[in-house]
Short mmCIF file of C-alpha atoms and ligand atoms in Angstrom, two decimals:
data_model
loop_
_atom_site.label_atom_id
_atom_site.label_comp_id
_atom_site.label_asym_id
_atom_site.label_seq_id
_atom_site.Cartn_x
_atom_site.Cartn_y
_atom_site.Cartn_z
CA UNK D 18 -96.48 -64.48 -26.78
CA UNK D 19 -97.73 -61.50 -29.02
CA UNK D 20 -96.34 -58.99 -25.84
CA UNK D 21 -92.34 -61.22 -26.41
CA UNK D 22 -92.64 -60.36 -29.67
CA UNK D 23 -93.47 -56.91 -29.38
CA UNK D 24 -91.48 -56.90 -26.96
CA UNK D 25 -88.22 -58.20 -29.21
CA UNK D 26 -88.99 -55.86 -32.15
CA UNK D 27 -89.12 -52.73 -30.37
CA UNK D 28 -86.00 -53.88 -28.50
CA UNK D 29 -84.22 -54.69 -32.14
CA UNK D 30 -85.48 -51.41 -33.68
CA UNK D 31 -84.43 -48.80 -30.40
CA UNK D 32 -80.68 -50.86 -30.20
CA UNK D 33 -80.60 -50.12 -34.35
CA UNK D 34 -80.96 -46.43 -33.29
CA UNK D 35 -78.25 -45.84 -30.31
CA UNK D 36 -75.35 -44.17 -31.28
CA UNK D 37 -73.76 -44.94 -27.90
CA UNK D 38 -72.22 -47.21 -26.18
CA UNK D 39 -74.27 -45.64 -23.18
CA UNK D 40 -77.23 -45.89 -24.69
CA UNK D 41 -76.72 -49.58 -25.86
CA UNK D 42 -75.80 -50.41 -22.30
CA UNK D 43 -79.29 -48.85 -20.87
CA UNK D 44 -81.25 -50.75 -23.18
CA UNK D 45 -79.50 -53.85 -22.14
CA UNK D 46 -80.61 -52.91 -18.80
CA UNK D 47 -83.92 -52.10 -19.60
CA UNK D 48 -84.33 -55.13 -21.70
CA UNK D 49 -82.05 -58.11 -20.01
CA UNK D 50 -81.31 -56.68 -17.00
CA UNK D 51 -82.64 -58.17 -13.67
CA UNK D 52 -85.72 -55.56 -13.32
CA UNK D 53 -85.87 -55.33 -17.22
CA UNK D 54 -88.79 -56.45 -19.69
CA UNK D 55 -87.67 -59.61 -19.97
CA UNK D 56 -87.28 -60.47 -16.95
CA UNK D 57 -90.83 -58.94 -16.38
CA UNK D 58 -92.59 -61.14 -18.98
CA UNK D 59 -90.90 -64.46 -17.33
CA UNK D 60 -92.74 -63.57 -14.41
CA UNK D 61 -96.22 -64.27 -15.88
CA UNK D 62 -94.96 -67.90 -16.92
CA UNK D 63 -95.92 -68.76 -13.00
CA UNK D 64 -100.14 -68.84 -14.02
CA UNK D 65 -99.01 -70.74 -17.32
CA UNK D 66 -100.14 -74.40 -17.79
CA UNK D 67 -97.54 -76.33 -18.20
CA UNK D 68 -97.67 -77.04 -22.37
CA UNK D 69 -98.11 -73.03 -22.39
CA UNK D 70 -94.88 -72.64 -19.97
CA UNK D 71 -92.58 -74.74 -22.24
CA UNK D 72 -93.13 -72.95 -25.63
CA UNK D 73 -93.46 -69.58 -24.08
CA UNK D 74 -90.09 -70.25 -22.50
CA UNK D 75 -88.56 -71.60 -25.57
CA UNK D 76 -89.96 -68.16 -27.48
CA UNK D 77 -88.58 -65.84 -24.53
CA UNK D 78 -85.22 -67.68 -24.92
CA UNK D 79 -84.81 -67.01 -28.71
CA UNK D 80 -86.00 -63.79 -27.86
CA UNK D 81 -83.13 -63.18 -25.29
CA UNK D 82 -81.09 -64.32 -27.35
CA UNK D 83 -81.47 -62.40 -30.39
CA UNK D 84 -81.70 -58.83 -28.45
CA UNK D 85 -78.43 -60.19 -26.85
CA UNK D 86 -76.91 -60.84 -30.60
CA UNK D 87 -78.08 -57.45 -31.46
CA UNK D 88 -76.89 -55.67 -28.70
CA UNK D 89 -73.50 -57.57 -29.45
CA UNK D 90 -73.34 -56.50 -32.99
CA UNK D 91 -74.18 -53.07 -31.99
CA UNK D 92 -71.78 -52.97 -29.70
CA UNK D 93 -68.99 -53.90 -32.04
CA UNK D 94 -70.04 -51.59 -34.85
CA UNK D 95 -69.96 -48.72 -32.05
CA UNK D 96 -66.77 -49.67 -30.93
CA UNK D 97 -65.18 -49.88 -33.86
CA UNK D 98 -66.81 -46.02 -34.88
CA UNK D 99 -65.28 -44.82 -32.00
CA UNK D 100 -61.82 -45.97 -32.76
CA UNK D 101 -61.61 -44.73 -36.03
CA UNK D 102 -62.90 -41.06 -34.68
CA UNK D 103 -60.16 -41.49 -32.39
CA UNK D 104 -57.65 -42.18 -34.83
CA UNK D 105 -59.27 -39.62 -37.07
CA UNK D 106 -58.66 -37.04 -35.00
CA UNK D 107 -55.73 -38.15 -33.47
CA UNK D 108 -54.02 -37.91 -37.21
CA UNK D 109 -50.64 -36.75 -37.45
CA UNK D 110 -50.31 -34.43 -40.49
CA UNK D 111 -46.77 -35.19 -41.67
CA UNK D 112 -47.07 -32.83 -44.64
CA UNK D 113 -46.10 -30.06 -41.71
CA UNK D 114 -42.44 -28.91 -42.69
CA UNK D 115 -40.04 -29.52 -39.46
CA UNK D 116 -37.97 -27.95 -37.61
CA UNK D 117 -34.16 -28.28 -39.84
CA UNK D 118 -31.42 -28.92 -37.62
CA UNK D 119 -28.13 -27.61 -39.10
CA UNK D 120 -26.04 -30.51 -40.18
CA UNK D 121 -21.94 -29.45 -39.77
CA UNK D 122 -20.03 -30.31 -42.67
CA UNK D 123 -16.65 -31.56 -43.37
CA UNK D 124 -13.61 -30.15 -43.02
CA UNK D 125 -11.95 -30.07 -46.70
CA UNK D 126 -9.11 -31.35 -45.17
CA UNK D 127 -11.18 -34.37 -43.68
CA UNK D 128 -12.74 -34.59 -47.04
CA UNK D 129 -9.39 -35.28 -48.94
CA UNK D 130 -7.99 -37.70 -46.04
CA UNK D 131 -11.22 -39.29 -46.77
CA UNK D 132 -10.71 -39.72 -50.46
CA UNK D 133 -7.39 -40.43 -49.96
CA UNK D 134 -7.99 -43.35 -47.18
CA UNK D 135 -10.77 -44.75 -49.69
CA UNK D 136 -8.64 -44.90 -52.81
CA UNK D 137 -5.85 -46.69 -50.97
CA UNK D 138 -8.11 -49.11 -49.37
CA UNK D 139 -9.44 -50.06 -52.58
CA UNK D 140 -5.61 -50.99 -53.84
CA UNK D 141 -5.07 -53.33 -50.57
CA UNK D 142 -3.20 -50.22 -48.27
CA UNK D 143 -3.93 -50.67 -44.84
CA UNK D 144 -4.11 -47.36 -42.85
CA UNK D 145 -1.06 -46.99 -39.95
CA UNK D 146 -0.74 -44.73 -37.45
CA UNK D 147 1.93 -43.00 -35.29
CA UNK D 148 2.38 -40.66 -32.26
CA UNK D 149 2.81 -36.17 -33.29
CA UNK D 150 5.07 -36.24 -30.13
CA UNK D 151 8.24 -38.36 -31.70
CA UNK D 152 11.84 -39.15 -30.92
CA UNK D 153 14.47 -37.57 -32.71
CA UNK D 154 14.99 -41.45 -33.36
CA UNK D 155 12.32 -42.13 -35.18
CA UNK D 156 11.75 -38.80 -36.50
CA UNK D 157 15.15 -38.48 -38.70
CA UNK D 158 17.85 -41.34 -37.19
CA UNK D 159 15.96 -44.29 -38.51
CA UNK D 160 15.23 -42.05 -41.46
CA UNK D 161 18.60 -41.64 -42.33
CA UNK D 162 18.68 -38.49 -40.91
CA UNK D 163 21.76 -38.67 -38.37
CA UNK D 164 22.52 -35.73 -35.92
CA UNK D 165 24.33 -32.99 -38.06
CA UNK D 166 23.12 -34.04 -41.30
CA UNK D 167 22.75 -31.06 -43.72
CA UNK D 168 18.92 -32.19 -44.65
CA UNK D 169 18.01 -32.09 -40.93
CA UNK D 170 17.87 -28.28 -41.54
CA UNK D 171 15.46 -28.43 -44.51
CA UNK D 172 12.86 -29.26 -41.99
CA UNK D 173 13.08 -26.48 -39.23
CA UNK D 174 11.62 -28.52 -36.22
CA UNK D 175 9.68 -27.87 -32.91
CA UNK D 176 11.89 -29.46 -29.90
CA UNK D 177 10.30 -30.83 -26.75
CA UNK D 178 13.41 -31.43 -25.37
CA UNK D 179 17.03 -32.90 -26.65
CA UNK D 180 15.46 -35.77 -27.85
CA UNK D 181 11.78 -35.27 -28.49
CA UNK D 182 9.96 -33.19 -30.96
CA UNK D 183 6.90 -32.60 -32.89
CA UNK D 184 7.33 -35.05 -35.91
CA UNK D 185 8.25 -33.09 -38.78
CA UNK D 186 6.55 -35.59 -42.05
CA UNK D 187 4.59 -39.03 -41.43
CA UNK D 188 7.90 -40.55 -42.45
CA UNK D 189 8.70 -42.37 -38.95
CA UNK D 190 5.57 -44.16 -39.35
CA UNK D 191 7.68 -46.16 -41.86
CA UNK D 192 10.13 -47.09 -39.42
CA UNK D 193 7.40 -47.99 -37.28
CA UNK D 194 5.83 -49.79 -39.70
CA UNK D 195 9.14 -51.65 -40.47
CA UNK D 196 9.94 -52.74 -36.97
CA UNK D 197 6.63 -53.68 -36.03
CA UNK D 198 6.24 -56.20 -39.69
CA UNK D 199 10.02 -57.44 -38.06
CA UNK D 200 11.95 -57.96 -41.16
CA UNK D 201 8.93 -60.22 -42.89
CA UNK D 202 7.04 -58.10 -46.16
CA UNK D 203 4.94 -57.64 -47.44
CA UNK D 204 3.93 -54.32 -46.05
CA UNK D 205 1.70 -51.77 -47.90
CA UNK D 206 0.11 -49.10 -45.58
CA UNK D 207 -0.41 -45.38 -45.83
CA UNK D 208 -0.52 -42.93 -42.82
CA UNK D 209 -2.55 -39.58 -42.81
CA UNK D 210 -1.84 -37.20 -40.09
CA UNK D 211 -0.89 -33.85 -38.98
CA UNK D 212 3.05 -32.42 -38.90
CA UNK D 213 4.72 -29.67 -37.59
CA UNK D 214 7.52 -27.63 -39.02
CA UNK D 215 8.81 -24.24 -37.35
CA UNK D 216 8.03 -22.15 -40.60
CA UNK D 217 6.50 -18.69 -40.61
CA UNK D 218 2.57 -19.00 -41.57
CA UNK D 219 2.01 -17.05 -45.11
CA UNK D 220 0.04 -17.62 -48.17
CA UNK D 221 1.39 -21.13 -48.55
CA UNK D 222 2.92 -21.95 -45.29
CA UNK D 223 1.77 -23.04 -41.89
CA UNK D 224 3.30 -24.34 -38.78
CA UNK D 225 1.08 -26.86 -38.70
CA UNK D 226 -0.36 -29.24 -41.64
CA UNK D 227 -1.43 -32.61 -42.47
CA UNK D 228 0.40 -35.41 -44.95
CA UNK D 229 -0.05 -38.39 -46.08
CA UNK D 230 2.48 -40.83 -46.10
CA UNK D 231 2.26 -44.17 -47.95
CA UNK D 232 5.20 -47.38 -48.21
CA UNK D 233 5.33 -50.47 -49.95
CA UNK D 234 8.05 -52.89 -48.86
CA UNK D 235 8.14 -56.24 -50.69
CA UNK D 236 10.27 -58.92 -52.59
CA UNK D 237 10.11 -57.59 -56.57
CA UNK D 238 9.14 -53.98 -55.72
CA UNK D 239 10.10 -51.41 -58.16
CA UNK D 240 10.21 -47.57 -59.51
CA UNK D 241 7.68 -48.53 -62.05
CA UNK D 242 5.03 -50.05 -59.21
CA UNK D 243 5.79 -46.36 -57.50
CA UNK D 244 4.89 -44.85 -61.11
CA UNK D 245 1.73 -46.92 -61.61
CA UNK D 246 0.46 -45.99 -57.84
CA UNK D 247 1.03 -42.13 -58.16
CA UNK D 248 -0.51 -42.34 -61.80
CA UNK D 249 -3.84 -44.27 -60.31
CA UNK D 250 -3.48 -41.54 -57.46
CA UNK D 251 -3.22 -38.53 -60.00
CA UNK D 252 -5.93 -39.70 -62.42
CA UNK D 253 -8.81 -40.31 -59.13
CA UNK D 254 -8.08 -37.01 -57.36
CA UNK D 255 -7.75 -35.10 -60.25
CA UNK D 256 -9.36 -36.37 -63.44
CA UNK D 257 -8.68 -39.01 -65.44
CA UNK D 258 -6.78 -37.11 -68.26
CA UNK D 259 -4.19 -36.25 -65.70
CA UNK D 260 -0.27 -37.19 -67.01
CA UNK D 261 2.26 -37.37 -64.00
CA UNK D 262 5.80 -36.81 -64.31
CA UNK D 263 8.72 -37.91 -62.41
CA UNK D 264 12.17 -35.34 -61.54
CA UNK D 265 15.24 -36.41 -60.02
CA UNK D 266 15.65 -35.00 -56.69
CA UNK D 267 17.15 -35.71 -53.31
CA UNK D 268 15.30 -37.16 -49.49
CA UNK D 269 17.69 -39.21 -47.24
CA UNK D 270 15.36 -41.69 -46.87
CA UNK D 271 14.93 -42.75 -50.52
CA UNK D 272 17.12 -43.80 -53.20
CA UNK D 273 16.65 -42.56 -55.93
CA UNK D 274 14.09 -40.11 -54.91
CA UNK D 275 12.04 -38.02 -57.08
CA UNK D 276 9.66 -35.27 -57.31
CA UNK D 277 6.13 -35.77 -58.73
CA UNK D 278 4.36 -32.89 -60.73
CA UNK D 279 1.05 -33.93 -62.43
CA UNK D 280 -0.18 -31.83 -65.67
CA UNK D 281 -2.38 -29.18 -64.19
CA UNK D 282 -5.65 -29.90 -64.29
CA UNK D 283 -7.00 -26.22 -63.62
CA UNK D 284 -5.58 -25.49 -67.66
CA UNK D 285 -5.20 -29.08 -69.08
CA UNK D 286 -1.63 -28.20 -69.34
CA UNK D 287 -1.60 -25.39 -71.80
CA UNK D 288 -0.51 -23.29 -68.87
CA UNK D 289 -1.99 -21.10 -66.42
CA UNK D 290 -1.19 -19.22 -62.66
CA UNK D 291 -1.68 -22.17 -61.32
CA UNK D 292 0.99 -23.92 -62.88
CA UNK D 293 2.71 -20.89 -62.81
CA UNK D 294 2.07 -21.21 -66.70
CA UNK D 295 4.65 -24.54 -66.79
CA UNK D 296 1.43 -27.15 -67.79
CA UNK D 297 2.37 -28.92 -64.59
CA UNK D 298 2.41 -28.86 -60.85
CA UNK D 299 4.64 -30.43 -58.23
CA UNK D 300 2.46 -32.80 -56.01
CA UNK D 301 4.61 -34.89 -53.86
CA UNK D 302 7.99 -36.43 -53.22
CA UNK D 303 8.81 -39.78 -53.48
CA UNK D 304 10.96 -42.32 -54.30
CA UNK D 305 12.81 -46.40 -53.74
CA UNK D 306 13.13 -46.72 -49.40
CA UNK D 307 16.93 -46.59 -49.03
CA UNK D 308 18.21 -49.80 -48.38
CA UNK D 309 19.90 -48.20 -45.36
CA UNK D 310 16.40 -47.47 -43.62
CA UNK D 311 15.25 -50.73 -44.40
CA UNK D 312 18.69 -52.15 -42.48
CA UNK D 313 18.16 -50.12 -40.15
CA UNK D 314 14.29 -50.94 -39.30
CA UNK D 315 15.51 -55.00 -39.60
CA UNK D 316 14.88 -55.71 -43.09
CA UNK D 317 17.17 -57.64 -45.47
CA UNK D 318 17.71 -55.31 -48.21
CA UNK D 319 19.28 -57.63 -50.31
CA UNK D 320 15.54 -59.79 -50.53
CA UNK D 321 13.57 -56.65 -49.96
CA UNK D 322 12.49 -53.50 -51.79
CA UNK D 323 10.10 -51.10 -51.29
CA UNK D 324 8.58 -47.63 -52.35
CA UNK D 325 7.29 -44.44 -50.58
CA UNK D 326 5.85 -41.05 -51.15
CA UNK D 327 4.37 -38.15 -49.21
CA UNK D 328 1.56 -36.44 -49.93
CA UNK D 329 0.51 -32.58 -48.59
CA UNK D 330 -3.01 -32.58 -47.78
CA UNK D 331 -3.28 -28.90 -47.90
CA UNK D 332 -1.95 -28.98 -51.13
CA UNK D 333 -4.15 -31.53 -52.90
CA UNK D 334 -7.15 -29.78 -50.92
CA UNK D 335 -6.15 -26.10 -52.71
CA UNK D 336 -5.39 -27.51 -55.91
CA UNK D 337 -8.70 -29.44 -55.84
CA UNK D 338 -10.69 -26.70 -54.31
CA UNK D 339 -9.34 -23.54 -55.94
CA UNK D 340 -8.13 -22.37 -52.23
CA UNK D 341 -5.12 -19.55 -52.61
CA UNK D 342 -4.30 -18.87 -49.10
CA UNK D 343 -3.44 -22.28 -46.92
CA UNK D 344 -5.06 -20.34 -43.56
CA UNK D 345 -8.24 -20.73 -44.70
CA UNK D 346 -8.11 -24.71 -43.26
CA UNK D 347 -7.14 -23.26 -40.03
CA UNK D 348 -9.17 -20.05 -39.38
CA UNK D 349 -12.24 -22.10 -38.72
CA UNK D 350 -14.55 -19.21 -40.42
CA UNK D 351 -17.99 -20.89 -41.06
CA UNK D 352 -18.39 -19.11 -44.40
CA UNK D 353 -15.54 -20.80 -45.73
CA UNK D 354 -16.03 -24.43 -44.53
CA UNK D 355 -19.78 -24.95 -44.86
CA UNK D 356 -18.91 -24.77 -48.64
CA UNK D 357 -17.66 -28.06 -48.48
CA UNK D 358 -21.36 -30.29 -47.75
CA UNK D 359 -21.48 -33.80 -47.04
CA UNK D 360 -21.47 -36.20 -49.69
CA UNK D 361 -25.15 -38.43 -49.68
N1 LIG Z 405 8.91 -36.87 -45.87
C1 LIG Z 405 9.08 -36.10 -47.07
C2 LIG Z 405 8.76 -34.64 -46.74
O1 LIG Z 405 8.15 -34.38 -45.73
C3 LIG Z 405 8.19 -36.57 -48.17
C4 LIG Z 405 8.56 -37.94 -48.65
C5 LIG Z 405 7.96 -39.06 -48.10
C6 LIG Z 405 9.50 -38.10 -49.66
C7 LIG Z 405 8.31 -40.33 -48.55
C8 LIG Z 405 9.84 -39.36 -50.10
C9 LIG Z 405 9.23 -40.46 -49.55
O2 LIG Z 405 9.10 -33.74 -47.48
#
């Protein structure tokens, strides 16, 4: 009995020492194991008398059993070390500065199509789209444009063949806005996208550029919902103190059509180059759709009305952005665009 006990507290106090699991698994072996102590000390119980057999038996058990309970305990306070040595060293230190990837940026123009989309959107527009490669049709018939007409020559075109061309405005999106509603308002899109006019590239002009058309077609549509529009328009792209005025002027495809200056926001009007020291700067032309496009595209112009305008991109872009010369959108030099970041 005295030799179990001995036996059990050297056992307790050698597992308390491991720091292995190695170790702890040897001194199962040498304690539990089939040749071990334990197994040893049974042995004797063969020259036992039979009262001494039972409690000697009963004290190996517990004996067993608490150098098993040890060991177990041991085992999971070793495990557990080792894991969290692991994961200490395994530590990722995020505090390390990574590699930056360069992030592109915008294209200005992108930036104000952007804008431009998002303010629209918010007033119940819908965005429309229409092909670069149009028919002379579309392009200036259906705009009121017929073959001959003076106006055709104010915008000097790019011909595919007789009857195709590079659209000159987003204007035929209207008419294929019109025919595709088929005579039933109301309609209220706008149209962003690139034209082509055969103009020689300076300061101010290029052969290509980008509009942005917009056209409201309904039953009590009038010049003062077109006035409201271009104010909201005026005021969100260029401050809210801007002031917009309206000019009488001519397009085929509106009646009566006007010309849109806003006061410049550059001076706050008192006058400046920008304005060409007037206090204002022309912006876009606009006006009532003609009641003969809206005929024409299959609406009754005696229930319907509508309004449209058309916007130069490059022009709200170089007003907004201070840019003088209108090749800069097109020269792709990286010094120039990565001044415009991303927004958030
Ligand atoms: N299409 C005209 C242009 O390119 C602009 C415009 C659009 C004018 C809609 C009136 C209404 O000059």
């Amino acid at each position: 009995m005295d030799e179990l006990l001995k036996i059990k507290d050297e056992a307790l106090s050698q597992i308390e020492e491991v720091s292995t699991l190695k170790e702890l698994n040897d001194l199962r072996v040498f304690y539990l194991g089939k040749k071990g102590l334990m197994q040893a000390a049974m042995k004797s119980m063969k020259d036992m008398s039979k009262d001494e057999r039972a409690s000697f038996g009963q004290v190996s058990n517990k004996v067993k059993q608490e150098i098993t309970q040890s060991i177990e305990e041991k085992k999971e306070a070793l495990e557990e070390a080792e894991m969290n040595a692991q994961l200490l060293e395994e530590d990722i230190d995020i505090t390390l500065p990574s590699n930056a990837l360069p992030l592109g940026s915008l294209h200005p123009l992108s930036v104000v199509k952007n804008d431009l989309e998002e303010l629209f959107l918010g007033m119940g527009y819908q965005v429309a789209e229409g092909p670069e490669v149009e028919s002379d049709h579309f392009n200036f018939e259906l705009m009121n444009l017929p073959q001959g007409h003076p106006a055709r020559d104010m915008q000097d075109t790019f011909y595919i063949d007789e009857k195709t061309l590079m659209r000159t405005h987003t204007s035929p999106v209207q008419a294929h806005t019109l025919l595709a509603a088929k005579g039933k308002g109301p309609i209220k899109v706008i149209c962003p996208g690139k034209t082509y006019r055969r103009d020689d590239d300076d300061a101010t002009h290029s052969h290509q550029f980008m509009q942005c058309e917009g056209l409201v077609v309904d039953k009590n549509v009038t010049m003062a919902d077109l006035k409201g529009t271009l104010e909201v328009f005026a005021k969100k792209m260029f401050g809210e103190k801007r002031k917009i005025r309206l000019r009488p002027s001519y397009f085929p495809f509106t009646e009566p059509s006007v010309e849109v200056d806003i006061s410049c926001h550059n001076c706050e009007g008192k006058g400046c180059p920008m304005c060409k020291h007037t206090g204002w700067i022309e912006i876009l032309g606009a006006g009532m759709v003609n009641p003969r496009v809206l005929e024409m595209c299959g609406f009754d112009s005696t229930v319907y009305q509508g309004f449209a305008f058309g916007i130069g991109l490059e022009r709200v872009a170089m007003l907004k952005y201070g840019i003088d010369n209108i090749r800069e959108f097109y020269n792709d030099d990286l010094r120039f665009l990565n001044q415009f970041t991303r927004k958030g």
